[in-house]
PDB file of C-alpha atoms and ligand atoms in Angstrom:
ATOM      1  CA  UNK A   1      27.596 122.271 -69.386  1.00 51.00           C
ATOM      2  CA  UNK A   2      30.372 119.811 -70.064  1.00 53.00           C
ATOM      3  CA  UNK A   3      30.765 117.474 -72.976  1.00 69.00           C
ATOM      4  CA  UNK A   4      31.918 114.773 -70.622  1.00 79.00           C
ATOM      5  CA  UNK A   5      29.629 111.886 -69.989  1.00 87.00           C
ATOM      6  CA  UNK A   6      28.916 111.534 -66.337  1.00 92.00           C
ATOM      7  CA  UNK A   7      27.409 108.651 -64.498  1.00 93.00           C
ATOM      8  CA  UNK A   8      25.418 108.400 -61.315  1.00 94.00           C
ATOM      9  CA  UNK A   9      26.631 105.419 -59.370  1.00 93.00           C
ATOM     10  CA  UNK A  10      23.434 105.332 -57.373  1.00 94.00           C
ATOM     11  CA  UNK A  11      20.994 105.092 -60.296  1.00 95.00           C
ATOM     12  CA  UNK A  12      23.546 103.614 -62.710  1.00 94.00           C
ATOM     13  CA  UNK A  13      22.367 106.233 -65.170  1.00 93.00           C
ATOM     14  CA  UNK A  14      24.403 108.305 -67.570  1.00 92.00           C
ATOM     15  CA  UNK A  15      24.015 112.028 -67.443  1.00 90.00           C
ATOM     16  CA  UNK A  16      25.528 115.216 -68.770  1.00 88.00           C
ATOM     17  CA  UNK A  17      24.571 117.068 -65.620  1.00 90.00           C
ATOM     18  CA  UNK A  18      26.947 117.579 -62.721  1.00 92.00           C
ATOM     19  CA  UNK A  19      24.368 116.280 -60.316  1.00 94.00           C
ATOM     20  CA  UNK A  20      21.829 113.555 -60.884  1.00 94.00           C
ATOM     21  CA  UNK A  21      18.147 114.122 -60.347  1.00 94.00           C
ATOM     22  CA  UNK A  22      18.412 111.894 -57.268  1.00 96.00           C
ATOM     23  CA  UNK A  23      20.832 114.387 -55.732  1.00 95.00           C
ATOM     24  CA  UNK A  24      23.885 112.187 -56.114  1.00 95.00           C
ATOM     25  CA  UNK A  25      26.981 113.644 -57.707  1.00 94.00           C
ATOM     26  CA  UNK A  26      27.646 112.220 -61.131  1.00 93.00           C
ATOM     27  CA  UNK A  27      31.126 110.968 -61.792  1.00 92.00           C
ATOM     28  CA  UNK A  28      32.927 111.184 -65.081  1.00 88.00           C
ATOM     29  CA  UNK A  29      33.638 107.969 -66.857  1.00 81.00           C
ATOM     30  CA  UNK A  30      36.898 107.759 -68.687  1.00 71.00           C
ATOM     31  CA  UNK A  31      37.143 105.399 -71.613  1.00 64.00           C
ATOM     32  CA  UNK A  32      39.496 102.662 -70.556  1.00 59.00           C
ATOM     33  CA  UNK A  33      42.118 101.885 -73.177  1.00 63.00           C
ATOM     34  CA  UNK A  34      42.704  98.642 -71.405  1.00 59.00           C
ATOM     35  CA  UNK A  35      41.295  97.405 -68.192  1.00 62.00           C
ATOM     36  CA  UNK A  36      43.369  95.550 -65.602  1.00 61.00           C
ATOM     37  CA  UNK A  37      40.788  92.798 -65.681  1.00 65.00           C
ATOM     38  CA  UNK A  38      41.284  92.226 -69.394  1.00 67.00           C
ATOM     39  CA  UNK A  39      45.035  92.262 -68.931  1.00 66.00           C
ATOM     40  CA  UNK A  40      44.737  89.751 -66.153  1.00 68.00           C
ATOM     41  CA  UNK A  41      42.500  87.423 -68.136  1.00 72.00           C
ATOM     42  CA  UNK A  42      44.911  87.645 -71.058  1.00 72.00           C
ATOM     43  CA  UNK A  43      47.760  86.718 -68.769  1.00 71.00           C
ATOM     44  CA  UNK A  44      45.745  83.828 -67.464  1.00 75.00           C
ATOM     45  CA  UNK A  45      45.094  82.679 -71.022  1.00 75.00           C
ATOM     46  CA  UNK A  46      48.798  82.828 -71.878  1.00 78.00           C
ATOM     47  CA  UNK A  47      49.602  80.915 -68.746  1.00 74.00           C
ATOM     48  CA  UNK A  48      47.047  78.306 -69.633  1.00 75.00           C
ATOM     49  CA  UNK A  49      48.469  77.974 -73.153  1.00 78.00           C
ATOM     50  CA  UNK A  50      52.005  77.597 -71.822  1.00 79.00           C
ATOM     51  CA  UNK A  51      50.872  75.031 -69.336  1.00 76.00           C
ATOM     52  CA  UNK A  52      49.142  73.043 -72.029  1.00 78.00           C
ATOM     53  CA  UNK A  53      52.175  73.273 -74.335  1.00 76.00           C
ATOM     54  CA  UNK A  54      54.480  71.864 -71.680  1.00 65.00           C
ATOM     55  CA  UNK A  55      52.107  69.078 -70.966  1.00 61.00           C
TER      56      UNK A  55
HETATM   57 ZN1   ZN B   1      21.074 109.319 -59.523  1.00 79.41          ZN
END
């Protein structure tokens, strides 16, 4: 048994088991310190602010 939280991408369920009850292998989910999406949206926000400042 691991103390890592695993997730079945098929059922979208969280599990501590290596394999889900559906037979699909559960994948470990790592806590994202920052996601590229958030970084991108932040960049977009800065860009928007700059654009508005110039105008
Ligand atoms: Zn499953």
